[in-house]
Coordinates of C-alpha atoms in Angstrom, one line a residue:
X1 CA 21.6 -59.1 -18.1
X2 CA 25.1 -58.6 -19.5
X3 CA 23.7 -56.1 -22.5
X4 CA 22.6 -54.2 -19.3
X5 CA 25.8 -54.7 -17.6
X6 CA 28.3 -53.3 -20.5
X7 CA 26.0 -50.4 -21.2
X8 CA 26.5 -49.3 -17.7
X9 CA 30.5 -49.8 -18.1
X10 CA 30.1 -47.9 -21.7
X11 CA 28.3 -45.2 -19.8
X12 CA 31.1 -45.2 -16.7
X13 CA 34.2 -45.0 -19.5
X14 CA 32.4 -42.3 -21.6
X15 CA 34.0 -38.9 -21.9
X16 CA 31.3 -37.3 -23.7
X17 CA 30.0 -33.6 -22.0
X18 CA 33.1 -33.9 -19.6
X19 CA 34.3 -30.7 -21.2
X20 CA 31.4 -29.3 -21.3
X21 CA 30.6 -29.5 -17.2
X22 CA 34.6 -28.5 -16.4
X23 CA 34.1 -25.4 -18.5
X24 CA 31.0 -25.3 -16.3
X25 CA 32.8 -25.0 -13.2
X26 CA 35.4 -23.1 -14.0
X27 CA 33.6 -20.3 -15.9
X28 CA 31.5 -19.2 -13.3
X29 CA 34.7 -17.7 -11.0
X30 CA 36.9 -16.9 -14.3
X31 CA 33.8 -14.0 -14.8
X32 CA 33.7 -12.9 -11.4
X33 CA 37.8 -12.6 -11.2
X34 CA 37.2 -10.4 -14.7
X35 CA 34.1 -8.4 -13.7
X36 CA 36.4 -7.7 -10.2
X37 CA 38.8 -6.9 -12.4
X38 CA 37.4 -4.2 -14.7
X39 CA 35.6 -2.7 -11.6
X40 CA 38.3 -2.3 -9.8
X41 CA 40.0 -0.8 -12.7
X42 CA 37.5 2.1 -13.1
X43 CA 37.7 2.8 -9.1
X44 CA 41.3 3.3 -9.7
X45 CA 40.6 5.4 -12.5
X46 CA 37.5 7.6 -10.8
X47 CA 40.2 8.1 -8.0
X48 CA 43.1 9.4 -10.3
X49 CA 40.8 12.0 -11.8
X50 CA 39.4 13.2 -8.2
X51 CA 42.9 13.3 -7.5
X52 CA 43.9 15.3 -10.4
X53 CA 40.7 17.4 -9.6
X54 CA 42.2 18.2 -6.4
X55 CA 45.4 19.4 -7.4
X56 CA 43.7 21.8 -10.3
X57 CA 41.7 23.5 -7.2
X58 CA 44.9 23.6 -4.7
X59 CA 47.0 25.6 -7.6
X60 CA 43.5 28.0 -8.1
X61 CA 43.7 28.4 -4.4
X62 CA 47.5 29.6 -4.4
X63 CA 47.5 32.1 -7.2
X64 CA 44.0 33.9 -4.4
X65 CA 40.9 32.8 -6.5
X66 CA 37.7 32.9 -4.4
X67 CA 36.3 29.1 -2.9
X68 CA 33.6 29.5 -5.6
X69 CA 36.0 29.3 -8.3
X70 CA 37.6 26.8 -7.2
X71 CA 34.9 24.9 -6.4
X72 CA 33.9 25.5 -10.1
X73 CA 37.5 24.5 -11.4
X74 CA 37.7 21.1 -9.4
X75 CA 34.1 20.7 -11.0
X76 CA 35.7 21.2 -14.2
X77 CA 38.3 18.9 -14.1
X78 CA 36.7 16.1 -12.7
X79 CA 36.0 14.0 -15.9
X80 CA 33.5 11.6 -14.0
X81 CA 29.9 11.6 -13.9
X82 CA 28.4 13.4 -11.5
X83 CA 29.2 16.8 -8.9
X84 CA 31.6 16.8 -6.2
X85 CA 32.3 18.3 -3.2
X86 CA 35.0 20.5 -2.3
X87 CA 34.7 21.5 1.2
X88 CA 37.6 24.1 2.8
X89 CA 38.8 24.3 6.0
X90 CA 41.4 25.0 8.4
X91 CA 44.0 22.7 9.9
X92 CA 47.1 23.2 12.1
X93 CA 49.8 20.3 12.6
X94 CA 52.1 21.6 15.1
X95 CA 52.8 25.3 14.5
X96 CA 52.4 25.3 11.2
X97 CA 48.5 26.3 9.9
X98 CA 47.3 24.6 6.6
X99 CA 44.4 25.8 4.3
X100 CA 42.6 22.6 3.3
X101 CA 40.4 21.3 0.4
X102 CA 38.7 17.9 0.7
X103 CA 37.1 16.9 -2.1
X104 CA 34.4 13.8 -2.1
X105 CA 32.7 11.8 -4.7
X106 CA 30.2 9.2 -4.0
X107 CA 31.2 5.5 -6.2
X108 CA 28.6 3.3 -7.3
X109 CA 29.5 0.0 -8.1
X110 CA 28.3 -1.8 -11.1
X111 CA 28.1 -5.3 -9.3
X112 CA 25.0 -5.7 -8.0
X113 CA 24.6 -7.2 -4.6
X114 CA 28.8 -6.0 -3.6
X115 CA 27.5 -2.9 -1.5
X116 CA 24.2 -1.4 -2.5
X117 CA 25.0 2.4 -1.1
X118 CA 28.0 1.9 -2.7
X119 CA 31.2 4.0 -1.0
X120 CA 32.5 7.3 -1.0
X121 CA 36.1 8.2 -2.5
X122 CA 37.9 11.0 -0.9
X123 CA 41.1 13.5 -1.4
X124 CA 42.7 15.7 0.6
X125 CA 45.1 18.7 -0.4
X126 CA 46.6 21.0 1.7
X127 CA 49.0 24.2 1.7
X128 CA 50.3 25.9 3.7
X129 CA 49.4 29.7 4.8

């Protein structure tokens, strides 16, 4: 009975795999924190190029060019995948009238499961006139 005994001690005492199942519980959540990460990264950056987008289609829309052109420019300098859409309009704040442009983009994420339509990103420029 004691053989039995001070292999069960041995066994209590051991150390052997204990790194093993830490790095098993930490790893999981250390990957999600870094996939977060880099998504969120590449929202940031599909926002500053919508935004950038934008302001190449608010200066076409100052020096006169037609909404098609523009529409075609802010398609042009958009450097994501995909179309967007410029939509113009009218606005007035106060007395003062505004020519709009919105421009949308529709994000998809690359974590499954987070949202499965995914989310829309969206700009607004205006000036005046």
């Amino acid at each position: 009975m004691i053989p039995k005994l001070s292999m069960l001690v041995r066994f209590a005492r051991g150390q052997r795999g204990a790194a093993a199942v830490e790095f098993a519980m930490i790893c999981l959540p250390l990957i999600v924190l870094l996939v977060g990460t880099i998504e969120f990264g590449r929202v940031l950056h599909l926002r500053n190029n919508l935004a950038y987008a934008a302001d190449v289609g608010v200066r076409a829309m100052i020096i006169g060019k037609p909404d098609e052109e523009v529409a075609a420019l802010v398609n042009a300098a958009f450097s994501g995948a995909g179309e967007l859409t410029p939509q113009f309009g009218n606005t007035a704040v106060g007395t003062a009238h505004f020519r709009t442009l919105t421009v949308t983009y529709s994000v998809s994420l690359l974590i499954p499961g987070l949202s499965p339509d995914g989310f829309t990103l969206e700009i607004e420029r205006g000036l005046p006139g």
